[in-house]
Structures are given as C-alpha cells and as structure tokens.
mmCIF file of C-alpha atoms and ligand atoms in Angstrom:
data_model
loop_
_atom_site.group_PDB
_atom_site.id
_atom_site.type_symbol
_atom_site.label_atom_id
_atom_site.label_comp_id
_atom_site.label_asym_id
_atom_site.label_seq_id
_atom_site.Cartn_x
_atom_site.Cartn_y
_atom_site.Cartn_z
ATOM 1 C CA MET A 1 27.643 9.494 4.800
ATOM 2 C CA GLU A 2 25.980 6.806 6.919
ATOM 3 C CA LYS A 3 22.580 5.741 5.634
ATOM 4 C CA SER A 4 19.574 6.719 7.711
ATOM 5 C CA LYS A 5 18.341 4.329 10.397
ATOM 6 C CA VAL A 6 14.809 3.134 9.723
ATOM 7 C CA LEU A 7 12.064 1.993 12.091
ATOM 8 C CA VAL A 8 9.244 0.035 10.465
ATOM 9 C CA VAL A 9 5.937 -0.055 12.340
ATOM 10 C CA GLY A 10 3.667 -2.879 11.181
ATOM 11 C CA GLY A 11 6.692 -4.701 9.820
ATOM 12 C CA THR A 12 5.180 -8.176 9.933
ATOM 13 C CA GLY A 13 2.121 -7.076 7.944
ATOM 14 C CA TYR A 14 1.348 -7.681 4.283
ATOM 15 C CA ILE A 15 3.095 -4.572 2.966
ATOM 16 C CA GLY A 16 5.166 -3.816 6.076
ATOM 17 C CA ARG A 17 7.318 -6.914 5.641
ATOM 18 C CA ARG A 18 8.269 -5.612 2.224
ATOM 19 C CA MET A 19 9.372 -2.307 3.756
ATOM 20 C CA VAL A 20 11.627 -4.216 6.164
ATOM 21 C CA ARG A 21 13.136 -6.269 3.344
ATOM 22 C CA ALA A 22 13.674 -3.204 1.134
ATOM 23 C CA SER A 23 15.216 -1.259 4.020
ATOM 24 C CA LEU A 24 17.675 -4.095 4.704
ATOM 25 C CA ALA A 25 18.369 -4.568 0.979
ATOM 26 C CA GLN A 26 19.147 -0.855 0.557
ATOM 27 C CA GLY A 27 21.658 -0.961 3.419
ATOM 28 C CA HIS A 28 19.768 0.844 6.192
ATOM 29 C CA ARG A 29 20.129 -0.117 9.832
ATOM 30 C CA THR A 30 16.617 -1.456 10.142
ATOM 31 C CA PHE A 31 14.561 -1.599 13.311
ATOM 32 C CA VAL A 32 11.265 -3.469 13.514
ATOM 33 C CA LEU A 33 8.724 -2.480 16.160
ATOM 34 C CA THR A 34 7.808 -5.659 17.961
ATOM 35 C CA ARG A 35 5.459 -6.631 20.760
ATOM 36 C CA LEU A 36 6.900 -10.050 21.578
ATOM 37 C CA GLU A 37 4.448 -10.508 24.428
ATOM 38 C CA LYS A 38 1.645 -10.234 21.885
ATOM 39 C CA VAL A 39 3.086 -12.869 19.513
ATOM 40 C CA GLY A 40 1.415 -15.678 21.455
ATOM 41 C CA MET A 41 1.173 -18.724 19.233
ATOM 42 C CA ASP A 42 1.354 -16.763 15.947
ATOM 43 C CA ILE A 43 4.184 -18.900 14.677
ATOM 44 C CA ASP A 44 4.329 -17.247 11.250
ATOM 45 C CA LYS A 45 4.713 -13.800 12.797
ATOM 46 C CA LEU A 46 7.446 -14.980 15.162
ATOM 47 C CA GLN A 47 9.349 -16.800 12.446
ATOM 48 C CA LEU A 48 9.116 -13.746 10.210
ATOM 49 C CA LEU A 49 10.535 -11.578 13.015
ATOM 50 C CA LEU A 50 13.334 -14.076 13.626
ATOM 51 C CA SER A 51 14.135 -14.113 9.901
ATOM 52 C CA PHE A 52 14.397 -10.297 9.944
ATOM 53 C CA LYS A 53 16.721 -10.578 12.958
ATOM 54 C CA ALA A 54 18.815 -13.167 11.110
ATOM 55 C CA GLN A 55 19.126 -10.669 8.225
ATOM 56 C CA GLY A 56 20.443 -8.011 10.600
ATOM 57 C CA ALA A 57 17.295 -6.168 11.613
ATOM 58 C CA LEU A 58 16.930 -5.093 15.236
ATOM 59 C CA LEU A 59 13.694 -6.043 16.965
ATOM 60 C CA VAL A 60 12.617 -3.121 19.142
ATOM 61 C CA GLU A 61 10.091 -3.948 21.815
ATOM 62 C CA ALA A 62 7.518 -1.222 22.101
ATOM 63 C CA SER A 63 3.769 -0.908 22.177
ATOM 64 C CA MET A 64 1.310 1.668 20.880
ATOM 65 C CA ASP A 65 -0.162 1.606 24.393
ATOM 66 C CA ASP A 66 3.138 2.489 26.058
ATOM 67 C CA HIS A 67 4.123 6.023 25.074
ATOM 68 C CA ARG A 68 7.509 5.857 26.761
ATOM 69 C CA SER A 69 8.449 2.692 24.871
ATOM 70 C CA LEU A 70 7.430 4.358 21.599
ATOM 71 C CA VAL A 71 9.529 7.465 22.311
ATOM 72 C CA ALA A 72 12.514 5.270 23.173
ATOM 73 C CA ALA A 73 12.103 3.302 19.923
ATOM 74 C CA VAL A 74 11.757 6.441 17.785
ATOM 75 C CA LYS A 75 14.848 8.004 19.403
ATOM 76 C CA GLN A 76 16.977 5.160 18.020
ATOM 77 C CA VAL A 77 16.278 6.028 14.353
ATOM 78 C CA ASP A 78 16.139 8.815 11.748
ATOM 79 C CA VAL A 79 13.148 7.654 9.688
ATOM 80 C CA VAL A 80 9.863 5.996 10.656
ATOM 81 C CA VAL A 81 7.823 4.043 8.092
ATOM 82 C CA SER A 82 4.365 2.979 9.215
ATOM 83 C CA ALA A 83 2.487 0.207 7.409
ATOM 84 C CA MET A 84 -0.423 -0.230 9.772
ATOM 85 C CA GLY A 85 -3.439 -1.934 8.314
ATOM 86 C CA GLY A 86 -6.746 -0.251 7.530
ATOM 87 C CA PRO A 87 -8.543 -0.969 10.827
ATOM 88 C CA HIS A 88 -5.584 0.353 12.854
ATOM 89 C CA LEU A 89 -4.815 3.593 11.025
ATOM 90 C CA LEU A 90 -5.834 5.860 13.916
ATOM 91 C CA GLN A 91 -3.391 4.036 16.218
ATOM 92 C CA GLN A 92 -0.833 6.139 14.390
ATOM 93 C CA LEU A 93 -1.948 9.141 16.461
ATOM 94 C CA LYS A 94 0.104 7.640 19.294
ATOM 95 C CA LEU A 95 3.061 7.191 16.971
ATOM 96 C CA VAL A 96 2.830 10.867 15.958
ATOM 97 C CA GLU A 97 2.815 11.878 19.637
ATOM 98 C CA ALA A 98 5.976 9.844 20.205
ATOM 99 C CA ILE A 99 7.633 11.356 17.128
ATOM 100 C CA LYS A 100 6.735 14.841 18.378
ATOM 101 C CA GLU A 101 8.247 14.169 21.817
ATOM 102 C CA ALA A 102 11.361 12.435 20.485
ATOM 103 C CA GLY A 103 12.035 15.370 18.143
ATOM 104 C CA ASN A 104 14.755 13.610 16.118
ATOM 105 C CA ILE A 105 12.819 12.176 13.148
ATOM 106 C CA GLN A 106 13.990 13.389 9.739
ATOM 107 C CA ARG A 107 11.149 11.739 7.786
ATOM 108 C CA PHE A 108 7.884 10.027 8.700
ATOM 109 C CA LEU A 109 5.950 7.956 6.168
ATOM 110 C CA PRO A 110 2.486 7.212 7.563
ATOM 111 C CA SER A 111 0.474 4.239 6.355
ATOM 112 C CA GLU A 112 -0.928 5.239 2.954
ATOM 113 C CA PHE A 113 0.005 3.043 -0.054
ATOM 114 C CA GLY A 114 -3.316 3.129 -1.898
ATOM 115 C CA MET A 115 -5.478 5.790 -3.528
ATOM 116 C CA ASP A 116 -4.557 9.359 -2.658
ATOM 117 C CA PRO A 117 -6.897 10.110 0.283
ATOM 118 C CA ALA A 118 -6.636 13.861 -0.413
ATOM 119 C CA ARG A 119 -8.521 13.153 -3.667
ATOM 120 C CA MET A 120 -11.172 10.897 -2.146
ATOM 121 C CA GLY A 121 -13.334 13.466 -0.342
ATOM 122 C CA HIS A 122 -16.257 12.197 -2.435
ATOM 123 C CA ALA A 123 -15.685 8.541 -1.569
ATOM 124 C CA LEU A 124 -18.630 6.242 -0.838
ATOM 125 C CA ALA A 125 -19.349 4.998 2.663
ATOM 126 C CA PRO A 126 -18.294 2.805 4.375
ATOM 127 C CA GLY A 127 -15.060 2.549 2.347
ATOM 128 C CA ARG A 128 -14.489 6.288 2.841
ATOM 129 C CA VAL A 129 -13.323 5.572 6.400
ATOM 130 C CA THR A 130 -9.937 4.483 5.000
ATOM 131 C CA PHE A 131 -9.412 7.906 3.459
ATOM 132 C CA ASP A 132 -10.905 9.893 6.331
ATOM 133 C CA ASP A 133 -8.571 8.170 8.809
ATOM 134 C CA LYS A 134 -5.531 8.772 6.594
ATOM 135 C CA MET A 135 -6.461 12.475 6.369
ATOM 136 C CA VAL A 136 -6.737 12.688 10.181
ATOM 137 C CA ILE A 137 -3.174 11.390 10.447
ATOM 138 C CA ARG A 138 -1.926 13.767 7.722
ATOM 139 C CA LYS A 139 -3.482 16.704 9.595
ATOM 140 C CA VAL A 140 -1.692 16.003 12.885
ATOM 141 C CA ILE A 141 1.586 15.374 11.043
ATOM 142 C CA GLU A 142 1.363 18.719 9.268
ATOM 143 C CA GLU A 143 0.204 20.610 12.377
ATOM 144 C CA ALA A 144 3.277 19.215 14.185
ATOM 145 C CA ASN A 145 5.556 20.147 11.254
ATOM 146 C CA ILE A 146 6.864 16.597 11.111
ATOM 147 C CA PRO A 147 8.875 16.093 7.901
ATOM 148 C CA HIS A 148 6.927 13.538 5.893
ATOM 149 C CA THR A 149 6.360 11.760 2.577
ATOM 150 C CA TYR A 150 3.002 10.295 1.518
ATOM 151 C CA VAL A 151 3.158 7.395 -0.932
ATOM 152 C CA SER A 152 0.182 6.568 -3.133
ATOM 153 C CA ALA A 153 0.959 3.034 -4.343
ATOM 154 C CA ASN A 154 -2.261 2.256 -6.274
ATOM 155 C CA CYS A 155 -3.385 -1.386 -6.713
ATOM 156 C CA PHE A 156 -1.432 -4.185 -5.083
ATOM 157 C CA ALA A 157 -0.925 -6.917 -7.679
ATOM 158 C CA ALA A 158 -1.951 -9.794 -5.408
ATOM 159 C CA TYR A 159 -5.261 -8.132 -4.547
ATOM 160 C CA PHE A 160 -6.146 -6.732 -7.986
ATOM 161 C CA ALA A 161 -4.108 -8.204 -10.845
ATOM 162 C CA ALA A 162 -3.796 -11.901 -10.017
ATOM 163 C CA ASN A 163 -7.551 -12.277 -9.536
ATOM 164 C CA LEU A 164 -8.394 -10.069 -12.552
ATOM 165 C CA SER A 165 -9.782 -7.652 -9.929
ATOM 166 C CA GLN A 166 -12.558 -10.077 -8.908
ATOM 167 C CA ILE A 167 -13.748 -9.452 -5.370
ATOM 168 C CA GLY A 168 -13.508 -12.188 -2.727
ATOM 169 C CA THR A 169 -10.844 -14.280 -4.423
ATOM 170 C CA LEU A 170 -7.067 -14.194 -4.812
ATOM 171 C CA LEU A 171 -6.966 -16.504 -7.827
ATOM 172 C CA PRO A 172 -7.732 -15.911 -11.499
ATOM 173 C CA PRO A 173 -11.244 -17.081 -12.494
ATOM 174 C CA LYS A 174 -11.417 -20.226 -14.638
ATOM 175 C CA GLU A 175 -14.631 -19.743 -16.607
ATOM 176 C CA LYS A 176 -16.135 -16.274 -16.279
ATOM 177 C CA VAL A 177 -14.965 -12.839 -15.265
ATOM 178 C CA HIS A 178 -17.025 -9.896 -14.061
ATOM 179 C CA VAL A 179 -16.119 -6.749 -15.950
ATOM 180 C CA TYR A 180 -16.654 -3.423 -14.169
ATOM 181 C CA GLY A 181 -18.684 -1.230 -16.500
ATOM 182 C CA ASP A 182 -17.086 -1.133 -19.960
ATOM 183 C CA GLY A 183 -13.821 -2.348 -18.445
ATOM 184 C CA ASN A 184 -11.909 0.508 -20.058
ATOM 185 C CA ALA A 185 -10.995 2.683 -17.045
ATOM 186 C CA LYS A 186 -7.214 2.950 -16.751
ATOM 187 C CA VAL A 187 -5.919 1.367 -13.533
ATOM 188 C CA ILE A 188 -2.416 1.106 -12.076
ATOM 189 C CA PHE A 189 -1.115 -2.225 -10.778
ATOM 190 C CA VAL A 190 2.058 -2.525 -8.696
ATOM 191 C CA ASP A 191 4.045 -5.514 -7.451
ATOM 192 C CA GLU A 192 4.115 -5.178 -3.668
ATOM 193 C CA ASP A 193 7.882 -5.804 -3.597
ATOM 194 C CA ASP A 194 8.330 -2.741 -5.838
ATOM 195 C CA VAL A 195 6.191 -0.706 -3.417
ATOM 196 C CA GLY A 196 8.722 -1.533 -0.688
ATOM 197 C CA THR A 197 11.639 -0.639 -2.937
ATOM 198 C CA TYR A 198 10.205 2.726 -4.002
ATOM 199 C CA VAL A 199 9.129 3.649 -0.480
ATOM 200 C CA ILE A 200 12.614 3.089 0.942
ATOM 201 C CA LYS A 201 14.181 4.902 -2.033
ATOM 202 C CA SER A 202 12.097 7.954 -1.120
ATOM 203 C CA ILE A 203 12.886 8.257 2.595
ATOM 204 C CA ASP A 204 16.173 10.182 2.200
ATOM 205 C CA ASP A 205 15.238 11.993 -1.010
ATOM 206 C CA PRO A 206 14.896 15.796 -0.642
ATOM 207 C CA ARG A 207 12.634 15.736 -3.722
ATOM 208 C CA SER A 208 9.979 13.850 -1.765
ATOM 209 C CA LEU A 209 10.184 15.934 1.415
ATOM 210 C CA ASN A 210 6.708 17.008 2.507
ATOM 211 C CA LYS A 211 5.337 15.733 -0.807
ATOM 212 C CA THR A 212 3.042 12.985 -2.068
ATOM 213 C CA ILE A 213 4.683 10.620 -4.516
ATOM 214 C CA TYR A 214 2.689 8.316 -6.781
ATOM 215 C CA ILE A 215 3.837 4.901 -7.947
ATOM 216 C CA ARG A 216 2.747 4.811 -11.596
ATOM 217 C CA PRO A 217 5.033 2.399 -13.493
ATOM 218 C CA PRO A 218 4.149 3.130 -17.148
ATOM 219 C CA GLY A 219 4.183 -0.573 -18.112
ATOM 220 C CA ASN A 220 1.544 -1.347 -15.480
ATOM 221 C CA ILE A 221 -1.067 1.254 -16.374
ATOM 222 C CA PHE A 222 -3.919 -0.429 -18.246
ATOM 223 C CA SER A 223 -7.637 -1.304 -18.073
ATOM 224 C CA GLN A 224 -9.402 -4.354 -16.697
ATOM 225 C CA ASN A 225 -10.101 -5.421 -20.290
ATOM 226 C CA GLU A 226 -6.371 -5.298 -21.003
ATOM 227 C CA LEU A 227 -5.632 -7.172 -17.768
ATOM 228 C CA ILE A 228 -8.061 -9.919 -18.783
ATOM 229 C CA ALA A 229 -6.517 -10.095 -22.276
ATOM 230 C CA LYS A 230 -3.036 -10.468 -20.712
ATOM 231 C CA TRP A 231 -4.237 -13.395 -18.614
ATOM 232 C CA GLU A 232 -6.064 -15.019 -21.549
ATOM 233 C CA LYS A 233 -2.851 -14.796 -23.580
ATOM 234 C CA LEU A 234 -0.784 -16.259 -20.734
ATOM 235 C CA SER A 235 -3.244 -19.039 -19.875
ATOM 236 C CA GLY A 236 -4.332 -19.782 -23.442
ATOM 237 C CA LYS A 237 -7.942 -19.772 -22.216
ATOM 238 C CA VAL A 238 -10.729 -17.389 -23.204
ATOM 239 C CA LEU A 239 -12.933 -16.251 -20.328
ATOM 240 C CA ASP A 240 -16.622 -15.457 -20.534
ATOM 241 C CA LYS A 241 -16.843 -11.701 -19.798
ATOM 242 C CA ILE A 242 -19.870 -10.590 -17.811
ATOM 243 C CA PRO A 243 -20.294 -6.800 -17.711
ATOM 244 C CA ILE A 244 -21.559 -5.388 -14.399
ATOM 245 C CA PRO A 245 -23.250 -2.005 -14.852
ATOM 246 C CA SER A 246 -22.381 0.500 -12.092
ATOM 247 C CA ASP A 247 -25.890 0.628 -10.609
ATOM 248 C CA GLU A 248 -25.975 -3.167 -10.299
ATOM 249 C CA PHE A 249 -22.475 -3.196 -8.809
ATOM 250 C CA LEU A 250 -23.345 -0.571 -6.196
ATOM 251 C CA ALA A 251 -26.642 -2.322 -5.438
ATOM 252 C CA SER A 252 -24.591 -5.383 -4.435
ATOM 253 C CA MET A 253 -23.586 -3.441 -1.307
ATOM 254 C CA GLU A 254 -27.136 -3.741 0.031
ATOM 255 C CA GLY A 255 -27.180 -6.140 2.954
ATOM 256 C CA ALA A 256 -23.616 -7.281 2.285
ATOM 257 C CA ASP A 257 -21.164 -7.550 5.170
ATOM 258 C CA HIS A 258 -19.162 -4.470 6.161
ATOM 259 C CA THR A 259 -15.851 -5.562 4.653
ATOM 260 C CA TYR A 260 -17.504 -6.421 1.370
ATOM 261 C CA GLN A 261 -19.144 -2.986 1.295
ATOM 262 C CA ILE A 262 -15.745 -1.341 1.840
ATOM 263 C CA VAL A 263 -14.209 -3.282 -1.029
ATOM 264 C CA VAL A 264 -17.135 -2.528 -3.362
ATOM 265 C CA GLY A 265 -16.707 1.180 -2.696
ATOM 266 C CA HIS A 266 -12.964 1.075 -3.332
ATOM 267 C CA VAL A 267 -13.389 -1.031 -6.484
ATOM 268 C CA TYR A 268 -16.112 1.360 -7.718
ATOM 269 C CA HIS A 269 -13.823 4.398 -7.464
ATOM 270 C CA ILE A 270 -10.930 2.560 -9.102
ATOM 271 C CA PHE A 271 -12.718 0.731 -11.933
ATOM 272 C CA TYR A 272 -15.835 2.777 -12.681
ATOM 273 C CA GLU A 273 -14.518 6.271 -11.893
ATOM 274 C CA GLY A 274 -10.874 5.614 -12.837
ATOM 275 C CA CYS A 275 -9.811 7.611 -9.772
ATOM 276 C CA LEU A 276 -6.194 6.424 -9.947
ATOM 277 C CA THR A 277 -5.568 7.908 -13.386
ATOM 278 C CA ASN A 278 -8.078 10.753 -13.768
ATOM 279 C CA PHE A 279 -5.618 13.407 -12.617
ATOM 280 C CA GLU A 280 -2.255 14.708 -13.760
ATOM 281 C CA ILE A 281 0.914 14.648 -11.633
ATOM 282 C CA ALA A 282 4.290 16.265 -12.142
ATOM 283 C CA ASP A 283 7.265 14.161 -13.225
ATOM 284 C CA ASP A 284 9.001 14.736 -9.888
ATOM 285 C CA GLU A 285 6.036 13.168 -8.099
ATOM 286 C CA GLU A 286 6.188 9.806 -9.907
ATOM 287 C CA ALA A 287 8.320 7.024 -8.406
ATOM 288 C CA SER A 288 9.438 5.245 -11.598
ATOM 289 C CA LEU A 289 10.707 8.604 -12.949
ATOM 290 C CA LEU A 290 12.311 9.577 -9.616
ATOM 291 C CA TYR A 291 14.018 6.161 -9.374
ATOM 292 C CA PRO A 292 14.503 4.916 -12.963
ATOM 293 C CA GLU A 293 17.103 2.422 -11.757
ATOM 294 C CA VAL A 294 14.329 0.285 -10.238
ATOM 295 C CA GLN A 295 13.476 -2.614 -12.580
ATOM 296 C CA TYR A 296 9.825 -2.841 -11.587
ATOM 297 C CA THR A 297 7.861 -6.049 -12.288
ATOM 298 C CA LEU A 298 5.414 -6.028 -15.188
ATOM 299 C CA MET A 299 2.034 -7.672 -14.535
ATOM 300 C CA ASP A 300 2.580 -10.105 -17.424
ATOM 301 C CA LYS A 301 5.580 -11.427 -15.515
ATOM 302 C CA TYR A 302 3.850 -11.193 -12.119
ATOM 303 C CA MET A 303 0.886 -13.298 -13.284
ATOM 304 C CA GLU A 304 3.076 -16.164 -14.563
ATOM 305 C CA ARG A 305 3.266 -17.593 -11.035
ATOM 306 C CA TYR A 306 -0.525 -18.210 -11.124
ATOM 307 C CA LEU A 307 -0.411 -20.376 -14.239
HETATM 308 C C1 LIG B 401 -5.938 1.017 -4.377
HETATM 309 O O1 LIG B 401 -6.109 1.821 -3.206
HETATM 310 C C2 LIG B 401 -6.668 1.207 -2.126
HETATM 311 C C3 LIG B 401 -7.007 -0.090 -2.152
HETATM 312 C C4 LIG B 401 -6.886 1.971 -0.978
HETATM 313 O O2 LIG B 401 -6.571 3.295 -1.008
HETATM 314 C C5 LIG B 401 -7.412 1.407 0.158
HETATM 315 C C6 LIG B 401 -7.761 0.061 0.141
HETATM 316 C C7 LIG B 401 -7.547 -0.646 -1.040
HETATM 317 C C8 LIG B 401 -7.919 -2.033 -1.233
HETATM 318 C C9 LIG B 401 -8.003 -2.850 -0.043
HETATM 319 C C10 LIG B 401 -6.675 -3.383 0.409
HETATM 320 O O3 LIG B 401 -6.900 -4.030 1.591
HETATM 321 O O4 LIG B 401 -9.223 -2.054 -1.846
HETATM 322 C C11 LIG B 401 -9.905 -3.146 -1.391
HETATM 323 C C12 LIG B 401 -8.942 -3.906 -0.513
HETATM 324 C C13 LIG B 401 -8.227 -4.944 -1.369
HETATM 325 C C14 LIG B 401 -9.165 -6.044 -1.616
HETATM 326 C C15 LIG B 401 -9.571 -6.268 -2.916
HETATM 327 C C16 LIG B 401 -9.610 -6.818 -0.560
HETATM 328 C C17 LIG B 401 -10.488 -7.869 -0.824
HETATM 329 C C18 LIG B 401 -10.890 -8.107 -2.133
HETATM 330 O O5 LIG B 401 -11.760 -9.136 -2.420
HETATM 331 C C19 LIG B 401 -10.434 -7.307 -3.188
HETATM 332 O O6 LIG B 401 -10.898 -7.624 -4.441
HETATM 333 C C20 LIG B 401 -10.466 -6.766 -5.487
#
C-alpha cells in the first residue's frame, strides 16, 4: 500500500525541518509549503529548501494569504503536518479552512510539540498565549471533524538540556548554574530529531487518530539536578549551584521584555510545577511505547557535542 503523501507547513523552521527529513527518511512523498517570493535574501532558508528538493521533496508554492493556493496544495496530499512557530500559531486558522474545503485530508497534525495545552488552563501570562492559541486551533479542528493527532513533545534538548535549562543561553554554563527551586521536579527532554521521527511515525497510525500522544522516552525523564550531574560527569567540572526560589524567579518577570516573560512562565510550569510529569497517561498514548523500534537519543549522548 503506497505510503501517505505528506505536506509540511513551516518546513524550514527549527522543528519543521526535522519533520521534512523524517518524512523523507520514512519513505513518504514529501511536499514542503514554500513562498519563494518571500525568500528574499534568506540564503539559509533557500539552501535548505533546495537541499530538501535534492532529497526528493516537492516544493509547493502557496501562501497563508492565498486561500486558493492553500487548497490546491492540500489537495495534493493525504496528511498535513504544521510546525508553525509560536507567534504564528493562529495563521493555522487559514490552513484549517483550506483543509475543510479540500476535504481529502486523512490526518492533520497542528503545531503543538510542547506542553499539553489542554492541561495548561492555569498557565501564567503572558506565556499562556501559546496554549490559548493552540486550544483555539484544536477547537476549530474538532468542530470541523478533521481527523487529527496532537503531539506533546516536551522539552527540546537544544533549548533545555544543552544549556542545563538556563534561560537566555544555548550553551552549558562554565562556572555557576541557576537551579529552579529544589531542582527535583521531573522533566522530559527530547532530541529534536526524535520528535520528527515520532511525529511522522504517528501520522498513519490508527492508534493515534483523534488522540494526543506524548513523547516521554523513559531514559530522558529526570530532574534539573540530575541533568546538571550528567553534565558535570561528562565535563569533569563541578558547577556552583545557585538555587532560585519560585517567588524570586517569578519576580524576575517584572519589567523584563515580553519574550523573557514568556520563557519564565514556561520554565516555571516545567521546573517548579513539574507540569510535564505530574499526570498519568496510558501506554498507548506514549510515543516510545507506540514505536519501540525508534532508538531515541539519550541526553548523555546528546550533550557530548557541547564538550
Ligand atoms: C516544553 O513545552 C514548551 C516549551 C511549550 O509548550 C511552549 C514553548 C516552550 C519553550 C519555548 C520554545 O520556543 O519554552 C520556552 C521556549 C524555549 C526557550 C527556552 C527559549 C529561550 C530560552 O532562553 C529558553 O531557556 C530555557
């Protein structure tokens, strides 16, 4: 049986490019939504698109502002995976309209890939906007009876593991590390390449139809204290741990810029509340159990590249 044809929206983005690669690697005819007229002088974006084309992907010219072009793009495929970034989540309303009109889509995966927004009703402002927007998209998907899968992918390794979850840096600290509260909340870290793999594994799976699946690789569930200890062991250096009590951490939002405030809120829910691991899920909702053949990357291995 021919594998489903996949359209990736946001395919040149940080996580979207990994969906394109996984879709190609798993043998799907892969289409990448492209707005070549908008590439301008973004040489990295163009060269990434050309590399996808060289690997057999089809670049489909369409724009969120041109409904007809979106419908035409959607009509060419069976599955749509959207990896639009945080500020653009509501643009997906146009994508849902096109999917409704095209009528042929067997599975739509909207841009999720973080905390489960259905469990973040209590989230702090302004970071709550991420979850509120994702819930708006879920609502229109479900009202339109579009077959869907929501993927909660937890913490991207490059944003949370490599930097020992320090805000405002992508590199491990050299001297001191801020510890969130007692540093014992269990967190889940995932290599972004594995996110792509699991997402594409799920698109044709009846077990994930109209369900949320969670990426919780058992080897990558641990606390910030354990993350720090892993890095100290790898680097052979002991870091000076500086505990940040929750009230002090939240107070750091005062007067900070908007993006920083969003990150503080997200980090608070993850590392002080433990929101990624403070609820049970069924076995058939967990990606590493659904797809045990995937050799996911352990954070010990992932962090070696930063040595
Ligand atoms: C883990 O789930 C999520 C994570 C989510 O549901 C929504 C957003 C996030 C991430 C963001 C990804 O862009 O939380 C904060 C942000 C990642 C980020 C972390 C960005 C800048 C940082 O300095 C940072 O430090 C930990």
